[in-house]
Tab-separated table of C-alpha atoms in Angstrom:
chain	number	residue	atom	x	y	z
S	1388	MET	CA	-46.761	21.356	34.041
S	1389	SER	CA	-43.308	21.834	35.784
S	1390	ALA	CA	-44.373	19.339	38.462
S	1391	LEU	CA	-44.663	16.518	36.012
S	1392	ASP	CA	-41.653	17.253	33.908
S	1393	TYR	CA	-39.740	14.191	35.670
S	1394	VAL	CA	-42.237	12.296	34.184
S	1395	THR	CA	-43.026	13.466	30.730
S	1396	GLY	CA	-39.580	14.127	29.784
S	1397	PRO	CA	-38.265	10.686	30.361
S	1398	ALA	CA	-41.309	8.937	28.935
S	1399	LEU	CA	-40.877	11.145	25.644
S	1400	GLU	CA	-37.066	10.166	25.532
S	1401	GLN	CA	-37.779	6.649	26.023
S	1402	GLY	CA	-39.988	6.507	22.810
S	1403	HIS	CA	-43.585	6.396	24.270
S	1404	ASP	CA	-46.524	8.284	23.055
S	1405	VAL	CA	-47.433	10.791	25.952
S	1406	VAL	CA	-51.024	12.172	26.243
S	1407	LEU	CA	-51.912	15.010	28.667
S	1408	TYR	CA	-55.183	14.964	29.919
S	1409	ALA	CA	-55.917	18.357	31.587
S	1410	PRO	CA	-58.098	21.608	31.442
S	1411	GLY	CA	-57.684	24.066	28.777
S	1412	MET	CA	-55.033	26.355	30.620
S	1413	PHE	CA	-52.233	23.703	29.998
S	1414	ARG	CA	-52.635	23.335	26.451
S	1415	ARG	CA	-49.781	25.893	25.743
S	1416	GLU	CA	-47.490	24.067	28.123
S	1417	ALA	CA	-47.974	20.848	26.818
S	1418	ARG	CA	-47.109	22.045	23.256
S	1419	ARG	CA	-43.831	23.592	24.658
S	1420	ARG	CA	-42.909	20.154	25.821
S	1421	GLY	CA	-43.822	18.222	22.773
S	1422	VAL	CA	-46.880	16.264	24.514
S	1423	GLU	CA	-50.124	15.611	22.991
S	1424	PHE	CA	-52.980	17.512	24.777
S	1425	ARG	CA	-56.504	16.301	25.528
S	1426	ARG	CA	-59.095	18.347	27.561
S	1427	ALA	CA	-60.567	16.834	30.827
S	1428	GLY	CA	-61.842	18.591	33.819
S	1429	ALA	CA	-62.486	22.373	34.345
S	1430	ASP	CA	-60.237	25.422	35.275
S	1431	TRP	CA	-62.028	25.518	38.513
S	1432	THR	CA	-59.367	26.974	40.443
S	1433	CYS	CA	-59.024	30.031	37.987
S	1434	ASP	CA	-62.616	30.922	39.470
S	1435	VAL	CA	-62.187	34.263	41.352
S	1436	ALA	CA	-64.770	33.322	44.006
S	1437	VAL	CA	-62.821	29.991	44.556
S	1438	GLN	CA	-59.900	31.909	45.003
S	1439	GLN	CA	-61.229	34.681	47.268
S	1440	ALA	CA	-62.824	32.115	49.370
S	1441	ALA	CA	-59.740	30.032	49.888
S	1442	SER	CA	-57.422	33.079	50.496
S	1443	GLU	CA	-60.020	34.304	53.075
S	1444	VAL	CA	-59.642	30.928	55.010
S	1445	TRP	CA	-55.867	31.333	54.757
S	1446	SER	CA	-55.972	35.006	56.046
S	1447	LYS	CA	-58.277	34.339	58.839
S	1448	SER	CA	-57.381	31.068	59.986
S	1449	GLY	CA	-53.847	30.063	59.048
S	1450	ASN	CA	-52.453	27.316	56.839
S	1451	VAL	CA	-53.885	24.077	58.622
S	1452	PRO	CA	-57.475	25.304	58.065
S	1453	PHE	CA	-56.504	26.462	54.365
S	1454	ASN	CA	-55.268	23.024	53.502
S	1455	ARG	CA	-58.393	21.257	54.975
S	1456	TYR	CA	-60.696	23.507	53.121
S	1457	VAL	CA	-58.675	23.433	49.643
S	1458	PHE	CA	-57.326	19.766	49.537
S	1459	GLY	CA	-59.759	18.237	52.042
S	1460	ARG	CA	-62.930	19.736	50.489
S	1461	LEU	CA	-62.790	21.603	47.303
S	1462	TRP	CA	-60.495	19.043	45.652
S	1463	PRO	CA	-62.809	15.891	46.399
S	1464	ASP	CA	-65.552	17.987	45.179
S	1465	GLN	CA	-64.238	18.415	41.752
S	1466	ALA	CA	-63.159	14.734	41.362
S	1467	GLU	CA	-66.155	13.754	39.739
S	1468	ALA	CA	-66.307	16.071	36.814
S	1469	LYS	CA	-62.683	14.853	36.017
S	1470	ALA	CA	-63.425	11.272	36.749
S	1471	ARG	CA	-66.030	11.276	34.111
S	1472	ASP	CA	-64.133	13.063	31.545
S	1473	LEU	CA	-61.414	10.371	31.901
S	1474	ILE	CA	-63.629	7.578	31.688
S	1475	ALA	CA	-65.354	8.480	28.700
S	1476	ALA	CA	-61.833	9.118	26.864
S	1477	TRP	CA	-60.044	5.874	28.226
S	1478	THR	CA	-62.975	3.847	27.177
S	1479	ARG	CA	-62.272	4.921	23.652
S	1480	ALA	CA	-58.253	5.175	23.614
S	1481	ARG	CA	-57.048	2.868	26.236
S	1482	PRO	CA	-53.721	3.797	27.978
S	1483	ASP	CA	-50.858	1.392	28.987
S	1484	LEU	CA	-50.072	3.457	32.075
S	1485	VAL	CA	-51.770	6.220	33.960
S	1486	ILE	CA	-49.499	8.539	35.838
S	1487	ALA	CA	-51.672	11.317	37.676
S	1488	GLU	CA	-50.810	13.977	39.844
S	1489	CYS	CA	-51.027	12.953	43.711
S	1490	SER	CA	-54.028	15.517	43.783
S	1491	ASP	CA	-55.816	14.287	40.762
S	1492	LEU	CA	-58.204	12.357	42.506
S	1493	GLY	CA	-60.700	12.002	39.716
S	1494	ALA	CA	-57.970	10.359	37.662
S	1495	HIS	CA	-57.072	7.917	40.353
S	1496	LEU	CA	-60.818	6.868	40.325
S	1497	ALA	CA	-61.013	6.406	36.549
S	1498	ALA	CA	-58.074	4.446	36.326
S	1499	ARG	CA	-59.410	2.077	39.021
S	1500	VAL	CA	-62.732	1.909	37.239
S	1501	LEU	CA	-61.092	0.761	34.234
S	1502	ASP	CA	-58.631	-1.429	35.748
S	1503	LEU	CA	-55.532	0.730	34.442
S	1504	PRO	CA	-52.229	0.472	35.960
S	1505	VAL	CA	-51.794	3.839	37.966
S	1506	PHE	CA	-49.106	5.702	39.838
S	1507	ALA	CA	-49.487	9.141	41.718
S	1508	ALA	CA	-46.791	11.518	40.588
S	1509	ASP	CA	-45.852	13.824	43.727
S	1510	ASN	CA	-46.291	17.423	42.763
S	1511	GLY	CA	-45.421	18.692	46.090
S	1512	LEU	CA	-48.672	18.049	47.629
S	1513	GLY	CA	-48.092	14.573	48.828
S	1514	PRO	CA	-47.183	15.212	52.609
S	1515	VAL	CA	-50.551	17.507	53.016
S	1516	LEU	CA	-52.674	14.833	51.081
S	1517	LEU	CA	-51.402	12.120	53.364
S	1518	ASP	CA	-51.881	14.255	56.519
S	1519	LEU	CA	-55.584	14.748	55.299
S	1520	TRP	CA	-56.258	11.463	53.841
S	1521	ASP	CA	-58.053	9.490	56.366
S	1522	GLY	CA	-59.781	12.324	58.109
S	1523	ASP	CA	-61.079	14.281	55.244
S	1524	ILE	CA	-60.065	13.194	51.657
S	1525	ALA	CA	-61.199	9.745	51.814
S	1526	PRO	CA	-64.572	10.198	53.869
S	1527	ALA	CA	-65.185	13.173	51.137
S	1528	LEU	CA	-64.743	10.623	48.292
S	1529	ALA	CA	-66.747	7.801	49.787
S	1530	CYS	CA	-69.980	8.476	47.944
S	1531	LEU	CA	-68.469	8.998	44.544
S	1532	HIS	CA	-66.479	5.836	44.856
S	1533	LYS	CA	-69.519	3.983	45.863
S	1534	GLN	CA	-71.332	5.610	42.770
S	1535	TYR	CA	-68.857	3.631	40.517
S	1536	GLY	CA	-68.759	0.429	42.477
S	1537	GLN	CA	-65.370	1.026	44.136
S	1538	ASP	CA	-63.873	0.323	47.715
S	1539	THR	CA	-62.742	3.174	49.965
S	1540	ALA	CA	-60.248	5.653	48.202
S	1541	VAL	CA	-56.467	4.962	48.354
S	1542	LEU	CA	-53.733	6.915	47.379
S	1543	PRO	CA	-51.779	5.055	44.380
S	1544	ALA	CA	-48.142	4.111	44.843
S	1545	MET	CA	-46.181	7.317	44.819
S	1546	LEU	CA	-43.410	8.684	42.389
S	1547	THR	CA	-41.443	11.467	44.064
S	1548	PRO	CA	-38.542	13.253	42.301
S	1549	ALA	CA	-36.514	13.389	45.648
S	1550	PRO	CA	-35.089	11.117	48.328
S	1551	VAL	CA	-38.045	10.408	50.200
S	1552	GLN	CA	-36.824	11.426	53.692
S	1553	TRP	CA	-36.561	15.224	52.399
S	1554	PHE	CA	-40.068	15.601	52.484
S	1555	TYR	CA	-41.866	13.030	54.314
S	1556	SER	CA	-41.542	12.118	58.083
S	1557	THR	CA	-43.541	8.970	57.434
S	1558	PRO	CA	-42.831	7.633	53.726
S	1559	PRO	CA	-46.135	7.464	51.604
S	1560	PRO	CA	-47.255	3.953	50.343
S	1561	SER	CA	-45.166	2.352	47.908
S	1562	ALA	CA	-42.941	5.411	47.688
S	1563	ARG	CA	-40.400	5.249	44.620
S	1564	ALA	CA	-37.915	8.230	44.400
S	1565	VAL	CA	-36.692	8.752	40.731
S	1566	ARG	CA	-34.404	11.363	39.124
S	1567	ARG	CA	-35.744	14.845	38.583
S	1568	THR	CA	-35.656	16.483	35.253
S	1569	VAL	CA	-36.760	19.858	33.834
S	1570	ALA	CA	-37.941	20.840	30.513
S	1571	GLU	CA	-34.933	21.973	28.369
S	1572	PHE	CA	-36.433	25.518	27.784
S	1573	GLY	CA	-35.979	26.252	31.408
S	1574	SER	CA	-32.119	25.716	31.245
S	1575	ALA	CA	-31.104	28.797	29.288
S	1576	LEU	CA	-31.057	32.396	30.428
S	1577	PRO	CA	-32.422	35.401	28.351
S	1578	GLN	CA	-29.325	37.229	26.781
S	1579	TRP	CA	-30.252	40.275	28.731
S	1580	LEU	CA	-29.944	38.463	32.068
S	1581	ASP	CA	-26.792	36.663	31.250
S	1582	ASP	CA	-24.969	39.626	30.201
S	1583	GLY	CA	-26.174	41.807	33.225
S	1584	PHE	CA	-24.546	40.452	36.440
S	1585	SER	CA	-21.465	41.574	37.973
S	1586	SER	CA	-19.016	38.958	39.345
S	1587	ALA	CA	-17.987	41.406	42.120
S	1588	ARG	CA	-21.218	41.153	43.991
S	1589	PRO	CA	-23.468	38.421	45.228
S	1590	LEU	CA	-26.539	37.497	43.207
S	1591	VAL	CA	-29.885	37.175	45.051
S	1592	TYR	CA	-33.007	35.682	43.189
S	1593	VAL	CA	-36.132	36.220	44.843
S	1594	SER	CA	-39.541	34.688	43.891
S	1595	LEU	CA	-42.617	33.902	46.232
S	1596	GLY	CA	-44.474	31.889	43.595
S	1597	THR	CA	-47.312	32.495	41.277
S	1598	LEU	CA	-50.567	31.611	43.165
S	1599	THR	CA	-49.775	34.222	45.913
S	1600	THR	CA	-49.615	37.070	43.441
S	1601	ALA	CA	-52.783	35.833	41.431
S	1602	MET	CA	-55.250	35.297	44.597
S	1603	ALA	CA	-56.768	38.650	45.320
S	1604	GLY	CA	-56.956	37.724	49.024
S	1605	LEU	CA	-53.203	37.136	49.193
S	1606	ARG	CA	-51.837	39.644	46.893
S	1607	THR	CA	-51.860	42.587	49.590
S	1608	VAL	CA	-49.858	40.267	51.915
S	1609	ILE	CA	-47.240	38.958	49.589
S	1610	GLY	CA	-46.869	42.394	48.045
S	1611	SER	CA	-45.773	43.600	51.492
S	1612	VAL	CA	-43.333	40.560	51.760
S	1613	TYR	CA	-41.745	41.731	48.420
S	1614	ARG	CA	-41.340	45.242	49.498
S	1615	GLU	CA	-39.490	44.103	52.882
S	1616	ILE	CA	-37.270	41.771	50.970
S	1617	MET	CA	-36.446	44.515	48.441
S	1618	ALA	CA	-35.615	46.721	51.078
S	1619	ALA	CA	-33.393	44.469	52.891
S	1620	LEU	CA	-31.571	43.742	49.340
S	1621	CYS	CA	-30.885	47.549	49.360
S	1622	ASP	CA	-29.015	47.296	52.613
S	1623	ILE	CA	-26.717	44.540	51.865
S	1624	GLY	CA	-24.765	45.734	48.816
S	1625	CYS	CA	-25.888	42.730	46.283
S	1626	GLU	CA	-27.616	42.243	42.750
S	1627	ALA	CA	-30.690	40.817	42.740
S	1628	VAL	CA	-33.582	39.551	40.391
S	1629	VAL	CA	-37.330	39.761	41.850
S	1630	SER	CA	-39.621	37.516	39.843
S	1631	ALA	CA	-43.199	38.666	41.151
S	1632	GLY	CA	-45.478	37.494	38.561
S	1633	ASP	CA	-48.654	39.842	38.379
S	1634	LEU	CA	-47.298	42.040	41.110
S	1635	ALA	CA	-44.074	43.065	39.223
S	1636	PRO	CA	-45.730	46.185	37.661
S	1637	ASP	CA	-46.492	47.492	41.451
S	1638	LEU	CA	-42.950	46.900	42.574
S	1639	ARG	CA	-40.552	49.514	41.465
S	1640	SER	CA	-36.998	49.399	42.360
S	1641	ALA	CA	-34.980	52.878	42.912
S	1642	ASP	CA	-31.764	50.773	42.834
S	1643	PRO	CA	-30.375	49.682	39.520
S	1644	ARG	CA	-29.022	46.668	41.081
S	1645	ILE	CA	-32.460	45.021	41.869
S	1646	ARG	CA	-34.558	44.211	38.778
S	1647	VAL	CA	-37.965	43.290	38.933
S	1648	VAL	CA	-39.486	41.058	36.339
S	1649	GLU	CA	-42.486	39.068	35.988
S	1650	HIS	CA	-41.127	35.848	35.057
S	1651	VAL	CA	-37.600	34.213	34.451
S	1652	PRO	CA	-36.473	30.817	33.477
S	1653	GLN	CA	-36.078	30.053	37.241
S	1654	PRO	CA	-33.834	26.708	36.929
S	1655	ALA	CA	-31.355	28.567	34.904
S	1656	LEU	CA	-31.273	31.558	37.226
S	1657	VAL	CA	-31.123	29.690	40.369
S	1658	ARG	CA	-27.757	28.115	39.044
S	1659	ARG	CA	-26.423	31.550	38.477
S	1660	ALA	CA	-27.318	32.915	41.946
S	1661	ASP	CA	-25.824	32.946	45.332
S	1662	LEU	CA	-29.178	32.910	47.391
S	1663	PHE	CA	-32.754	32.080	46.430
S	1664	VAL	CA	-35.251	33.600	48.591
S	1665	THR	CA	-38.247	31.303	48.169
S	1666	HIS	CA	-41.818	30.606	49.093
S	1667	GLY	CA	-40.879	27.109	49.456
S	1668	GLY	CA	-42.553	25.239	46.647
S	1669	ARG	CA	-41.271	21.744	46.025
S	1670	ALA	CA	-40.030	22.466	42.589
S	1671	SER	CA	-38.514	25.669	43.777
S	1672	LEU	CA	-36.484	24.106	46.475
S	1673	LEU	CA	-35.133	21.226	43.957
S	1674	ASP	CA	-34.500	23.783	41.596
S	1675	ALA	CA	-32.211	25.423	44.267
S	1676	VAL	CA	-30.590	22.098	45.074
S	1677	GLN	CA	-29.925	21.248	41.402
S	1678	GLY	CA	-28.424	24.961	41.338
S	1679	ALA	CA	-26.248	24.282	44.353
S	1680	THR	CA	-27.970	27.685	45.786
S	1681	PRO	CA	-28.769	27.863	49.403
S	1682	VAL	CA	-32.357	29.112	50.402
S	1683	LEU	CA	-33.997	31.599	52.357
S	1684	GLY	CA	-37.268	30.320	52.877
S	1685	MET	CA	-40.621	32.227	53.629
S	1686	GLY	CA	-43.133	29.573	53.299
S	1687	VAL	CA	-46.819	30.785	52.510
S	1688	LEU	CA	-49.253	28.054	52.223
S	1689	ALA	CA	-49.812	24.362	51.634
S	1690	ASP	CA	-46.813	22.178	51.817
S	1691	GLN	CA	-44.449	25.465	51.875
S	1692	PRO	CA	-43.973	26.222	55.689
S	1693	GLY	CA	-43.090	22.444	56.140
S	1694	ASN	CA	-40.858	22.461	53.212
S	1695	VAL	CA	-38.688	25.236	54.170
S	1696	ALA	CA	-38.503	24.025	57.764
S	1697	GLY	CA	-37.368	20.723	56.661
S	1698	PHE	CA	-34.671	22.571	54.371
S	1699	ALA	CA	-33.596	24.408	57.394
S	1700	ARG	CA	-33.139	21.459	59.627
S	1701	ARG	CA	-31.035	19.813	56.569
S	1702	GLY	CA	-28.664	22.893	56.922
S	1703	LEU	CA	-29.450	23.828	53.138
S	1704	GLY	CA	-30.449	27.505	54.484
S	1705	ARG	CA	-32.630	29.320	57.005
S	1706	THR	CA	-36.342	30.228	57.511
S	1707	LEU	CA	-38.330	33.282	58.406
S	1708	GLU	CA	-41.766	34.057	58.840
S	1709	LEU	CA	-43.800	36.171	56.496
S	1710	THR	CA	-44.030	39.013	58.955
S	1711	ALA	CA	-40.122	39.202	59.016
S	1712	THR	CA	-38.828	42.935	59.021
S	1713	ARG	CA	-36.328	44.374	56.525
S	1714	GLY	CA	-33.710	44.327	59.173
S	1715	GLU	CA	-34.493	40.468	59.866
S	1716	ILE	CA	-34.208	39.605	56.207
S	1717	ALA	CA	-31.248	41.464	55.691
S	1718	ASP	CA	-29.435	39.564	58.687
S	1719	ALA	CA	-30.762	36.172	57.359
S	1720	MET	CA	-29.259	36.905	53.903
S	1721	THR	CA	-26.097	38.148	55.044
S	1722	ALA	CA	-25.814	35.040	57.599
S	1723	ILE	CA	-26.092	32.806	54.502
S	1724	LEU	CA	-24.216	34.416	51.805
S	1725	GLY	CA	-20.463	33.347	51.858
S	1726	ASN	CA	-20.928	30.963	54.334
S	1727	PRO	CA	-19.138	27.852	53.412
S	1728	ARG	CA	-21.413	25.292	55.559
S	1729	TYR	CA	-24.599	26.291	53.545
S	1730	GLU	CA	-22.841	25.830	50.097
S	1731	ALA	CA	-21.442	22.582	51.309
S	1732	ALA	CA	-24.543	21.335	52.489
S	1733	VAL	CA	-26.549	22.169	49.370
S	1734	THR	CA	-23.629	20.617	47.281
S	1735	ALA	CA	-23.946	17.448	49.212
S	1736	ALA	CA	-27.944	17.372	48.615
S	1737	ASP	CA	-27.358	17.892	44.932
S	1738	ALA	CA	-24.984	15.038	44.839
S	1739	GLU	CA	-27.558	12.941	46.542
S	1740	LEU	CA	-30.436	14.070	44.277
S	1741	SER	CA	-28.357	13.109	41.017
S	1742	GLN	CA	-27.633	9.673	42.299
S	1743	LEU	CA	-31.632	8.683	41.999
S	1744	PRO	CA	-32.393	6.366	39.267
S	1745	PRO	CA	-33.925	7.789	36.254
S	1746	LEU	CA	-37.669	7.141	35.551
S	1747	ASP	CA	-37.899	3.915	33.537
S	1748	VAL	CA	-41.472	3.601	32.144
S	1749	MET	CA	-41.335	0.192	31.033
S	1750	GLN	CA	-40.187	-0.920	34.335
S	1751	LEU	CA	-42.790	1.167	35.881
S	1752	ARG	CA	-45.606	-0.222	33.512
S	1753	ASP	CA	-44.345	-3.729	34.261
S	1754	CYS	CA	-44.381	-3.356	38.127
S	1755	GLY	CA	-48.044	-2.010	37.898
S	1756	ASP	CA	-48.810	-5.445	35.873
S	1757	ALA	CA	-47.123	-7.399	38.751
S	1758	GLN	CA	-48.811	-5.215	41.211
S	1759	ASP	CA	-52.171	-5.261	39.786
S	1760	GLY	CA	-52.603	-7.932	37.421
S	1761	PHE	CA	-53.315	-6.060	34.264
S	1762	GLY	CA	-51.186	-8.219	31.826
S	1763	LEU	CA	-50.541	-5.427	29.227
S	1764	ALA	CA	-48.531	-6.226	26.477
S	1765	SER	CA	-44.905	-5.022	27.171
S	1766	ARG	CA	-43.678	-2.957	23.966
S	1767	PRO	CA	-41.722	0.212	23.174
S	1768	GLY	CA	-44.246	3.207	22.302
S	1769	SER	CA	-46.559	2.520	24.943
S	1770	ARG	CA	-49.274	5.186	25.381
S	1771	ILE	CA	-48.595	7.028	28.653
S	1772	HIS	CA	-51.454	9.074	29.779
S	1773	VAL	CA	-50.429	11.941	32.203
S	1774	ASN	CA	-52.955	13.909	34.200
S	1775	GLU	CA	-52.579	17.330	35.584
S	1776	MET	CA	-54.777	18.683	38.244
S	1777	GLU	CA	-56.451	22.359	37.833
S	1778	LEU	CA	-53.438	23.680	39.702
S	1779	HIS	CA	-49.745	22.557	39.475
S	1780	ASP	CA	-47.073	24.937	40.473
S	1781	PRO	CA	-49.179	27.763	41.958
S	1782	TRP	CA	-50.166	25.645	45.033
S	1783	GLN	CA	-46.522	24.579	45.592
């Protein structure tokens, strides 16, 4: 749910009732954020067969065919079930505003069928979806939209938690950049981490995401990348925290300066780090900016390769291929650590990010009314329905 914190957090603070409609796997995360939960859609992305097929496409054919298969085929195939659940739920309890992940195609359709104001919340997949929309996604949704008496599928007006030009060469339809917020529980380090760092050595934080370690077809590849990174860390005389998810038990460090863990509160740790080695998911890169920490990007799939390339062009760090060797990784880390131009660039980016306006739910709802003519009553305590597709941060 971290991909929607910039929506749910402000909505709760402004006194609105927020309901998350998502598969059951998100129930705990909704509770941690004080958000009401309603089950909708299926946990289909957790299916081992689905993950295996997707990872095989990536391994054999590369990232572009992977994106077309996952987001141009699998995602549209699942839209009907989500739309059916939401139409039934929203007929019983009509929301004042729907904010759906940009990849939640079923929620977009359900909102159109019921004439509800809807915005797409960019979860990092916006650039991928725009690239695939006309050639893959819209045609794949044509029959479903016709079934519900709707015209050609279109992406709703987009909310994005960063300056639009950071991730888009061509802005998405009606893009609105808003200030990024993170959940409060991600802002504090555990005591065992907070007390254990030496100020005499640089601190490097490493994380290559969660999906890559969960998918059997990618696990071996990513495990090898982690081992090369850890070998490079041993060579440069730093301290490091390696957050490797399910792979953590398989990654043993002989160097006491390198700690391997399953998970950490990333926003808090990035603020302490001098360098972030990352797969380049949108949330991770924005965590780095808000922590004023340069990045070494090693993009894996989906939007990640494009994200890290864009950050390198902006001077916020460097990029390497997943096939980089121990020596190449060590050289790149050394080139970034202590280089004032990277620190200055990421500090400037943090200032730019912090200047974005906060999300104003009433203004957003009124904008939806004016744009689409829904004429809902304007009042505090509006019921905001937020929709999460079956995967969030992992695909980032």
